[in-house]
PDB file of C-alpha atoms in Angstrom:
ATOM      1  CA  MET A   1       8.692   9.290  -9.169  1.00 43.00           C
ATOM      2  CA  THR A   2      10.378   7.756  -6.052  1.00 44.00           C
ATOM      3  CA  ALA A   3       9.045   8.967  -2.267  1.00 48.00           C
ATOM      4  CA  ALA A   4      11.032   8.434   0.593  1.00 47.00           C
ATOM      5  CA  LYS A   5       8.100  10.260   3.190  1.00 67.00           C
ATOM      6  CA  ILE A   6       4.632   8.834   3.650  1.00 78.00           C
ATOM      7  CA  GLY A   7       2.190  10.229   6.070  1.00 70.00           C
ATOM      8  CA  GLY A   8      -0.729  12.081   7.206  1.00 67.00           C
ATOM      9  CA  VAL A   9      -4.341  10.424   6.491  1.00 71.00           C
ATOM     10  CA  VAL A  10      -4.477   7.889   3.820  1.00 77.00           C
ATOM     11  CA  ALA A  11      -7.516   6.631   2.752  1.00 83.00           C
ATOM     12  CA  ALA A  12      -7.545   3.410   1.407  1.00 89.00           C
ATOM     13  CA  VAL A  13     -10.332   3.660  -0.997  1.00 93.00           C
ATOM     14  CA  PRO A  14     -12.854   0.884  -2.585  1.00 96.00           C
ATOM     15  CA  THR A  15     -13.240  -0.147  -6.372  1.00 97.00           C
ATOM     16  CA  PRO A  16     -16.619   0.888  -7.452  1.00 97.00           C
ATOM     17  CA  PHE A  17     -18.183  -0.914 -10.089  1.00 96.00           C
ATOM     18  CA  THR A  18     -21.247  -0.803 -12.789  1.00 95.00           C
ATOM     19  CA  GLU A  19     -24.019  -3.073 -12.759  1.00 94.00           C
ATOM     20  CA  ASN A  20     -22.494  -5.004 -15.794  1.00 93.00           C
ATOM     21  CA  ARG A  21     -19.537  -5.403 -13.151  1.00 91.00           C
ATOM     22  CA  THR A  22     -17.280  -3.263 -15.334  1.00 95.00           C
ATOM     23  CA  VAL A  23     -14.883  -0.318 -12.890  1.00 97.00           C
ATOM     24  CA  ASP A  24     -17.097   2.642 -12.416  1.00 97.00           C
ATOM     25  CA  VAL A  25     -14.126   5.011 -13.138  1.00 97.00           C
ATOM     26  CA  ASP A  26     -16.084   8.169 -12.568  1.00 97.00           C
ATOM     27  CA  ALA A  27     -17.511   6.859  -9.176  1.00 97.00           C
ATOM     28  CA  PHE A  28     -13.675   6.541  -8.299  1.00 97.00           C
ATOM     29  CA  LEU A  29     -12.053   9.746  -9.517  1.00 98.00           C
ATOM     30  CA  GLU A  30     -15.435  11.200  -7.172  1.00 97.00           C
ATOM     31  CA  HIS A  31     -14.868   9.575  -4.457  1.00 96.00           C
ATOM     32  CA  GLY A  32     -11.024   9.893  -4.429  1.00 96.00           C
ATOM     33  CA  ARG A  33     -11.294  13.981  -4.842  1.00 96.00           C
ATOM     34  CA  TRP A  34     -14.080  14.022  -2.211  1.00 95.00           C
ATOM     35  CA  CYS A  35     -11.437  11.940   0.383  1.00 93.00           C
ATOM     36  CA  LEU A  36      -8.755  14.783  -0.899  1.00 93.00           C
ATOM     37  CA  ALA A  37     -10.947  17.662  -0.339  1.00 93.00           C
ATOM     38  CA  GLU A  38     -11.875  16.641   3.127  1.00 90.00           C
ATOM     39  CA  GLY A  39      -8.392  16.482   4.365  1.00 86.00           C
ATOM     40  CA  CYS A  40      -6.806  13.311   3.566  1.00 86.00           C
ATOM     41  CA  ASP A  41      -2.892  13.338   2.317  1.00 83.00           C
ATOM     42  CA  LEU A  42      -3.083  10.716  -0.149  1.00 86.00           C
ATOM     43  CA  LEU A  43      -4.617   7.758  -1.269  1.00 92.00           C
ATOM     44  CA  ASN A  44      -4.323   4.099  -1.423  1.00 91.00           C
ATOM     45  CA  VAL A  45      -5.025   2.909  -4.752  1.00 96.00           C
ATOM     46  CA  LEU A  46      -6.084  -0.797  -5.788  1.00 97.00           C
ATOM     47  CA  GLY A  47      -4.987  -2.231  -2.164  1.00 95.00           C
ATOM     48  CA  THR A  48      -6.984  -4.855  -0.513  1.00 94.00           C
ATOM     49  CA  THR A  49     -10.427  -2.216   0.100  1.00 93.00           C
ATOM     50  CA  GLY A  50      -9.816  -1.641  -3.847  1.00 95.00           C
ATOM     51  CA  GLU A  51     -10.586  -5.185  -4.594  1.00 95.00           C
ATOM     52  CA  ALA A  52      -7.614  -5.586  -6.614  1.00 96.00           C
ATOM     53  CA  ASN A  53      -6.944  -9.025  -6.796  1.00 95.00           C
ATOM     54  CA  ALA A  54     -10.380  -9.372  -7.979  1.00 95.00           C
ATOM     55  CA  LEU A  55      -9.442  -7.360 -10.889  1.00 97.00           C
ATOM     56  CA  SER A  56      -7.458  -8.379 -14.019  1.00 96.00           C
ATOM     57  CA  SER A  57      -4.200  -7.182 -15.133  1.00 96.00           C
ATOM     58  CA  VAL A  58      -5.597  -5.072 -17.876  1.00 97.00           C
ATOM     59  CA  GLN A  59      -8.490  -3.668 -15.599  1.00 97.00           C
ATOM     60  CA  ARG A  60      -6.047  -2.645 -13.192  1.00 98.00           C
ATOM     61  CA  SER A  61      -4.014  -0.685 -15.133  1.00 98.00           C
ATOM     62  CA  ALA A  62      -6.698   0.775 -16.771  1.00 98.00           C
ATOM     63  CA  LEU A  63      -7.889   2.056 -13.531  1.00 98.00           C
ATOM     64  CA  MET A  64      -4.414   3.139 -12.619  1.00 98.00           C
ATOM     65  CA  ALA A  65      -4.208   4.729 -15.684  1.00 98.00           C
ATOM     66  CA  ALA A  66      -7.371   6.820 -15.159  1.00 98.00           C
ATOM     67  CA  ALA A  67      -6.750   7.466 -11.535  1.00 98.00           C
ATOM     68  CA  ALA A  68      -3.609   9.473 -12.483  1.00 98.00           C
ATOM     69  CA  LYS A  69      -4.958  11.169 -14.957  1.00 97.00           C
ATOM     70  CA  GLY A  70      -7.945  12.119 -12.972  1.00 98.00           C
ATOM     71  CA  LEU A  71      -6.200  12.658  -9.447  1.00 97.00           C
ATOM     72  CA  ASP A  72      -2.851  13.523  -8.652  1.00 94.00           C
ATOM     73  CA  GLY A  73      -0.331  10.856  -8.938  1.00 94.00           C
ATOM     74  CA  GLY A  74       2.032  12.059  -5.945  1.00 94.00           C
ATOM     75  CA  ARG A  75      -0.917  11.891  -3.581  1.00 94.00           C
ATOM     76  CA  MET A  76      -1.190   8.393  -4.157  1.00 95.00           C
ATOM     77  CA  MET A  77       0.100   5.108  -3.794  1.00 94.00           C
ATOM     78  CA  VAL A  78      -0.791   1.994  -5.407  1.00 98.00           C
ATOM     79  CA  GLY A  79      -0.898  -2.212  -4.749  1.00 98.00           C
ATOM     80  CA  THR A  80       1.179  -3.537  -7.471  1.00 98.00           C
ATOM     81  CA  GLY A  81       1.534  -7.182  -6.145  1.00 98.00           C
ATOM     82  CA  THR A  82       0.622 -10.264  -8.013  1.00 97.00           C
ATOM     83  CA  PRO A  83       1.282 -14.201  -7.470  1.00 96.00           C
ATOM     84  CA  ASP A  84       3.613 -13.917 -10.782  1.00 97.00           C
ATOM     85  CA  LEU A  85       6.787 -11.698 -10.925  1.00 98.00           C
ATOM     86  CA  GLU A  86       6.064 -10.665 -14.360  1.00 98.00           C
ATOM     87  CA  THR A  87       2.741  -9.109 -14.039  1.00 98.00           C
ATOM     88  CA  THR A  88       4.230  -7.697 -11.143  1.00 98.00           C
ATOM     89  CA  ILE A  89       7.098  -6.017 -12.722  1.00 98.00           C
ATOM     90  CA  ASP A  90       4.825  -4.524 -15.117  1.00 98.00           C
ATOM     91  CA  LEU A  91       2.388  -2.735 -12.804  1.00 98.00           C
ATOM     92  CA  THR A  92       5.149  -1.454 -11.057  1.00 98.00           C
ATOM     93  CA  ARG A  93       6.946   0.102 -13.946  1.00 98.00           C
ATOM     94  CA  GLN A  94       3.527   1.354 -14.709  1.00 98.00           C
ATOM     95  CA  ALA A  95       3.459   3.217 -11.697  1.00 98.00           C
ATOM     96  CA  TYR A  96       6.092   4.803 -11.647  1.00 98.00           C
ATOM     97  CA  GLU A  97       5.895   6.472 -14.973  1.00 98.00           C
ATOM     98  CA  LEU A  98       2.312   7.242 -14.062  1.00 98.00           C
ATOM     99  CA  GLY A  99       3.944   9.159 -10.895  1.00 97.00           C
ATOM    100  CA  TYR A 100       2.606   7.315  -8.389  1.00 97.00           C
ATOM    101  CA  ALA A 101       4.100   8.449  -4.764  1.00 95.00           C
ATOM    102  CA  ALA A 102       4.774   4.698  -3.710  1.00 96.00           C
ATOM    103  CA  ALA A 103       4.016   0.902  -4.834  1.00 98.00           C
ATOM    104  CA  LEU A 104       2.648  -1.523  -2.061  1.00 97.00           C
ATOM    105  CA  VAL A 105       3.888  -4.807  -2.946  1.00 98.00           C
ATOM    106  CA  LEU A 106       1.987  -8.115  -1.241  1.00 98.00           C
ATOM    107  CA  PRO A 107       4.442 -11.416  -1.496  1.00 98.00           C
ATOM    108  CA  PRO A 108       4.015 -14.337  -4.368  1.00 97.00           C
ATOM    109  CA  TYR A 109       1.041 -15.653  -2.397  1.00 95.00           C
ATOM    110  CA  TYR A 110      -0.927 -19.366  -3.457  1.00 93.00           C
ATOM    111  CA  TYR A 111       1.891 -21.378  -3.043  1.00 92.00           C
ATOM    112  CA  LYS A 112       3.201 -22.137   0.287  1.00 91.00           C
ATOM    113  CA  PRO A 113       5.530 -22.778   2.298  1.00 91.00           C
ATOM    114  CA  VAL A 114       7.485 -20.294   1.650  1.00 93.00           C
ATOM    115  CA  GLN A 115      11.103 -19.107   2.585  1.00 96.00           C
ATOM    116  CA  ASP A 116      13.067 -15.993   3.176  1.00 98.00           C
ATOM    117  CA  GLU A 117      15.524 -16.848   0.397  1.00 97.00           C
ATOM    118  CA  GLY A 118      12.879 -17.676  -1.986  1.00 97.00           C
ATOM    119  CA  LEU A 119      10.945 -14.107  -1.089  1.00 98.00           C
ATOM    120  CA  PHE A 120      14.328 -12.357  -1.378  1.00 98.00           C
ATOM    121  CA  ALA A 121      14.964 -13.669  -4.798  1.00 98.00           C
ATOM    122  CA  TRP A 122      11.547 -12.724  -5.582  1.00 98.00           C
ATOM    123  CA  PHE A 123      11.821  -8.586  -4.488  1.00 98.00           C
ATOM    124  CA  ASP A 124      16.168  -8.629  -5.521  1.00 98.00           C
ATOM    125  CA  GLN A 125      14.731  -9.792  -9.358  1.00 98.00           C
ATOM    126  CA  LEU A 126      11.482  -7.334  -8.972  1.00 98.00           C
ATOM    127  CA  ILE A 127      14.026  -4.206  -7.907  1.00 98.00           C
ATOM    128  CA  ARG A 128      16.744  -4.960 -10.278  1.00 98.00           C
ATOM    129  CA  GLU A 129      13.612  -5.393 -13.334  1.00 98.00           C
ATOM    130  CA  THR A 130      12.521  -2.073 -11.959  1.00 98.00           C
ATOM    131  CA  ALA A 131      16.270  -0.343 -11.724  1.00 98.00           C
ATOM    132  CA  GLU A 132      15.396   2.428 -14.839  1.00 98.00           C
ATOM    133  CA  THR A 133      11.575   2.870 -13.154  1.00 98.00           C
ATOM    134  CA  PRO A 134      12.571   2.981  -9.495  1.00 98.00           C
ATOM    135  CA  ILE A 135       9.586   3.911  -7.754  1.00 98.00           C
ATOM    136  CA  GLY A 136       9.665   3.470  -3.531  1.00 97.00           C
ATOM    137  CA  LEU A 137       8.273  -0.036  -2.485  1.00 98.00           C
ATOM    138  CA  TYR A 138       6.602  -1.044   0.591  1.00 96.00           C
ATOM    139  CA  LEU A 139       5.740  -4.508   1.540  1.00 98.00           C
ATOM    140  CA  TYR A 140       1.934  -5.252   1.991  1.00 97.00           C
ATOM    141  CA  ASN A 141       1.894  -7.883   4.821  1.00 96.00           C
ATOM    142  CA  PHE A 142      -1.772  -9.481   5.256  1.00 96.00           C
ATOM    143  CA  PRO A 143      -0.811 -12.967   6.302  1.00 96.00           C
ATOM    144  CA  GLN A 144      -4.257 -13.830   6.968  1.00 96.00           C
ATOM    145  CA  LEU A 145      -5.103 -13.700   3.458  1.00 95.00           C
ATOM    146  CA  THR A 146      -1.517 -14.315   1.653  1.00 96.00           C
ATOM    147  CA  GLY A 147      -0.737 -17.001   3.716  1.00 96.00           C
ATOM    148  CA  ILE A 148       2.793 -15.361   4.104  1.00 97.00           C
ATOM    149  CA  GLU A 149       4.368 -13.600   6.946  1.00 97.00           C
ATOM    150  CA  PHE A 150       7.335 -11.057   6.106  1.00 98.00           C
ATOM    151  CA  SER A 151      10.017 -12.164   8.754  1.00 98.00           C
ATOM    152  CA  PRO A 152      11.982  -9.239  10.632  1.00 98.00           C
ATOM    153  CA  ALA A 153      15.184 -10.637   9.347  1.00 98.00           C
ATOM    154  CA  LEU A 154      13.556 -10.611   5.850  1.00 98.00           C
ATOM    155  CA  ALA A 155      12.533  -6.959   5.785  1.00 98.00           C
ATOM    156  CA  ALA A 156      16.243  -5.775   7.622  1.00 98.00           C
ATOM    157  CA  LYS A 157      18.107  -7.768   4.547  1.00 98.00           C
ATOM    158  CA  LEU A 158      15.826  -6.187   2.468  1.00 98.00           C
ATOM    159  CA  ILE A 159      16.134  -2.135   3.234  1.00 98.00           C
ATOM    160  CA  GLN A 160      19.870  -3.321   3.719  1.00 98.00           C
ATOM    161  CA  MET A 161      20.483  -4.223   0.306  1.00 98.00           C
ATOM    162  CA  PHE A 162      18.199  -1.947  -1.053  1.00 98.00           C
ATOM    163  CA  PRO A 163      18.021   1.194   0.874  1.00 97.00           C
ATOM    164  CA  GLU A 164      16.933   3.834  -2.052  1.00 96.00           C
ATOM    165  CA  ARG A 165      13.995   1.321  -2.842  1.00 98.00           C
ATOM    166  CA  ILE A 166      12.588  -0.289   0.229  1.00 97.00           C
ATOM    167  CA  ARG A 167      10.430   1.873   2.769  1.00 94.00           C
ATOM    168  CA  GLY A 168       8.703   0.354   4.799  1.00 93.00           C
ATOM    169  CA  ALA A 169       5.570  -1.878   5.248  1.00 92.00           C
ATOM    170  CA  LYS A 170       1.920  -1.932   5.479  1.00 91.00           C
ATOM    171  CA  ASP A 171       0.769  -4.471   7.991  1.00 91.00           C
ATOM    172  CA  SER A 172      -2.570  -5.790   7.801  1.00 91.00           C
ATOM    173  CA  SER A 173      -2.131  -8.831  10.411  1.00 92.00           C
ATOM    174  CA  GLY A 174      -3.237  -6.933  13.788  1.00 89.00           C
ATOM    175  CA  ASN A 175      -0.221  -8.526  15.727  1.00 91.00           C
ATOM    176  CA  LEU A 176       1.326  -5.140  17.570  1.00 88.00           C
ATOM    177  CA  ASP A 177       4.234  -7.067  18.834  1.00 91.00           C
ATOM    178  CA  TYR A 178       5.283  -8.339  15.062  1.00 94.00           C
ATOM    179  CA  ALA A 179       4.733  -4.943  13.905  1.00 91.00           C
ATOM    180  CA  ARG A 180       7.222  -3.460  16.895  1.00 90.00           C
ATOM    181  CA  LYS A 181       9.982  -5.336  15.735  1.00 95.00           C
ATOM    182  CA  LEU A 182       9.452  -4.460  12.114  1.00 95.00           C
ATOM    183  CA  ALA A 183       9.394  -0.418  13.833  1.00 91.00           C
ATOM    184  CA  ARG A 184      13.126  -1.625  15.673  1.00 93.00           C
ATOM    185  CA  ILE A 185      14.302  -2.117  11.635  1.00 96.00           C
ATOM    186  CA  PRO A 186      16.820   1.070  11.081  1.00 94.00           C
ATOM    187  CA  GLY A 187      14.782   3.621   8.805  1.00 91.00           C
ATOM    188  CA  PHE A 188      11.886   1.277   8.389  1.00 93.00           C
ATOM    189  CA  ALA A 189       8.620   2.621   8.069  1.00 89.00           C
ATOM    190  CA  VAL A 190       5.514   0.777   9.334  1.00 87.00           C
ATOM    191  CA  PHE A 191       2.229   1.473   9.011  1.00 82.00           C
ATOM    192  CA  PRO A 192       0.194  -1.502  11.497  1.00 79.00           C
ATOM    193  CA  SER A 193      -3.727  -1.774  10.525  1.00 75.00           C
ATOM    194  CA  ASN A 194      -4.566  -1.263  14.038  1.00 64.00           C
ATOM    195  CA  GLU A 195      -6.089   1.838  16.039  1.00 57.00           C
ATOM    196  CA  ALA A 196      -4.502   0.682  19.181  1.00 62.00           C
ATOM    197  CA  ALA A 197      -1.389   1.771  17.009  1.00 65.00           C
ATOM    198  CA  LEU A 198      -2.390   5.378  17.457  1.00 56.00           C
ATOM    199  CA  ALA A 199      -1.809   5.780  21.172  1.00 59.00           C
ATOM    200  CA  GLU A 200       1.655   3.950  20.651  1.00 67.00           C
ATOM    201  CA  ALA A 201       2.798   5.408  17.756  1.00 64.00           C
ATOM    202  CA  ASP A 202       5.590   7.616  19.675  1.00 63.00           C
ATOM    203  CA  THR A 203       6.411   4.822  22.039  1.00 64.00           C
ATOM    204  CA  ASP A 204       6.824   2.220  19.664  1.00 64.00           C
ATOM    205  CA  ASN A 205       7.971   4.603  16.523  1.00 67.00           C
ATOM    206  CA  PHE A 206       5.256   3.667  14.274  1.00 72.00           C
ATOM    207  CA  ALA A 207       3.959   5.425  11.177  1.00 61.00           C
ATOM    208  CA  ALA A 208       0.664   4.776  12.697  1.00 45.00           C
ATOM    209  CA  VAL A 209      -2.036   3.272  10.605  1.00 49.00           C
ATOM    210  CA  PHE A 210      -6.145   3.683  11.249  1.00 38.00           C
ATOM    211  CA  ARG A 211      -7.841   2.022   8.854  1.00 45.00           C
ATOM    212  CA  GLN A 212     -12.043   2.103   8.546  1.00 44.00           C
ATOM    213  CA  PRO A 213     -13.662   0.462   5.826  1.00 34.00           C
ATOM    214  CA  SER A 214     -16.084   2.173   3.292  1.00 43.00           C
ATOM    215  CA  ILE A 215     -19.663   1.852   4.083  1.00 38.00           C
ATOM    216  CA  SER A 216     -20.789   1.889  -0.085  1.00 39.00           C
ATOM    217  CA  THR A 217     -19.152   1.592  -3.104  1.00 40.00           C
ATOM    218  CA  ARG A 218     -22.389   2.521  -5.148  1.00 41.00           C
ATOM    219  CA  ASN A 219     -22.317   6.110  -3.335  1.00 45.00           C
ATOM    220  CA  PRO A 220     -18.421   7.557  -3.755  1.00 42.00           C
ATOM    221  CA  ARG A 221     -19.351   9.666  -0.610  1.00 46.00           C
ATOM    222  CA  HIS A 222     -21.053   7.706   1.278  1.00 43.00           C
ATOM    223  CA  GLY A 223     -18.190   6.821   3.548  1.00 47.00           C
ATOM    224  CA  CYS A 224     -14.539   6.494   3.482  1.00 46.00           C
ATOM    225  CA  GLY A 225     -12.393   3.804   4.207  1.00 46.00           C
ATOM    226  CA  ARG A 226      -9.080   5.355   5.883  1.00 41.00           C
ATOM    227  CA  THR A 227      -5.244   4.692   6.538  1.00 40.00           C
ATOM    228  CA  ARG A 228      -4.846   7.240   9.222  1.00 40.00           C
ATOM    229  CA  ALA A 229      -0.463   7.648   9.900  1.00 37.00           C
ATOM    230  CA  ILE A 230       1.525   9.629  12.127  1.00 31.00           C
ATOM    231  CA  ARG A 231       4.605   9.888  10.777  1.00 33.00           C
ATOM    232  CA  ARG A 232       7.280   8.910  12.743  1.00 31.00           C
ATOM    233  CA  PRO A 233      10.202  10.852  14.360  1.00 30.00           C
ATOM    234  CA  SER A 234      13.337   9.390  11.970  1.00 29.00           C
ATOM    235  CA  ILE A 235      11.281  10.573   8.717  1.00 28.00           C
ATOM    236  CA  GLY A 236      11.739  13.736  10.299  1.00 28.00           C
ATOM    237  CA  SER A 237       7.857  15.041   9.974  1.00 29.00           C
ATOM    238  CA  GLU A 238       5.306  15.436  12.510  1.00 27.00           C
ATOM    239  CA  THR A 239       1.864  13.995  13.587  1.00 30.00           C
ATOM    240  CA  SER A 240      -1.156  15.194  10.819  1.00 32.00           C
ATOM    241  CA  GLY A 241      -3.530  17.158  12.775  1.00 31.00           C
ATOM    242  CA  ARG A 242      -5.879  17.282  10.028  1.00 33.00           C
ATOM    243  CA  ARG A 243      -9.300  15.904  10.564  1.00 33.00           C
ATOM    244  CA  SER A 244     -10.716  12.555   9.399  1.00 34.00           C
ATOM    245  CA  PRO A 245     -13.186  13.116   7.035  1.00 37.00           C
ATOM    246  CA  PRO A 246     -16.644  12.047   8.174  1.00 35.00           C
ATOM    247  CA  SER A 247     -18.163   8.479   7.704  1.00 33.00           C
TER     248      SER A 247
END
């Protein structure tokens, strides 16, 4: 599926592990069901909180399939970005085939510096190679970890060239001035990971993000990392009035 509208309370869920370092799928599903039952609108699977880049592509693919089977894929967005294009293409195709609402895509980190032209070519190829599995894409900006920042000019060019695929960005930089520049791009939904954005969501045109880290990955009921999203007016939706699950 492909989705143009993502909003409400989006829980950034952790990936729990067993004592022998395998993914604890049962605990993951229990935690996901709890978050949704307690008022979250969507889950963010295999993001930074989900330790996606500490997992192999086989582990990521298996967890994506298990989550889609045990939960509602239409209520989940999933991280599919990796440093190599082929794996990113494969995971993004799988996200569509499994029915996820959207894919969250990191830039190809490690080799730096990366120019805008190179980043555009990388996303251009990703979009072309997944044309038959056209899931909506959100740029994942986290320069503190990737060493790469999506420039507003690049974001504007991407949504201008691929308006049916590029939906917006999740900005974890903590730089609200930067997030405001992204939010001025027509049709570009911005989720800044900063609690201060909640109070400024309407004036700054944010799809405002609030994330709290999970306390424990061993007990799926002990805390819930979450993204609080207030839908921007241009998306045609209203601020969620639901209560966040207790920490």
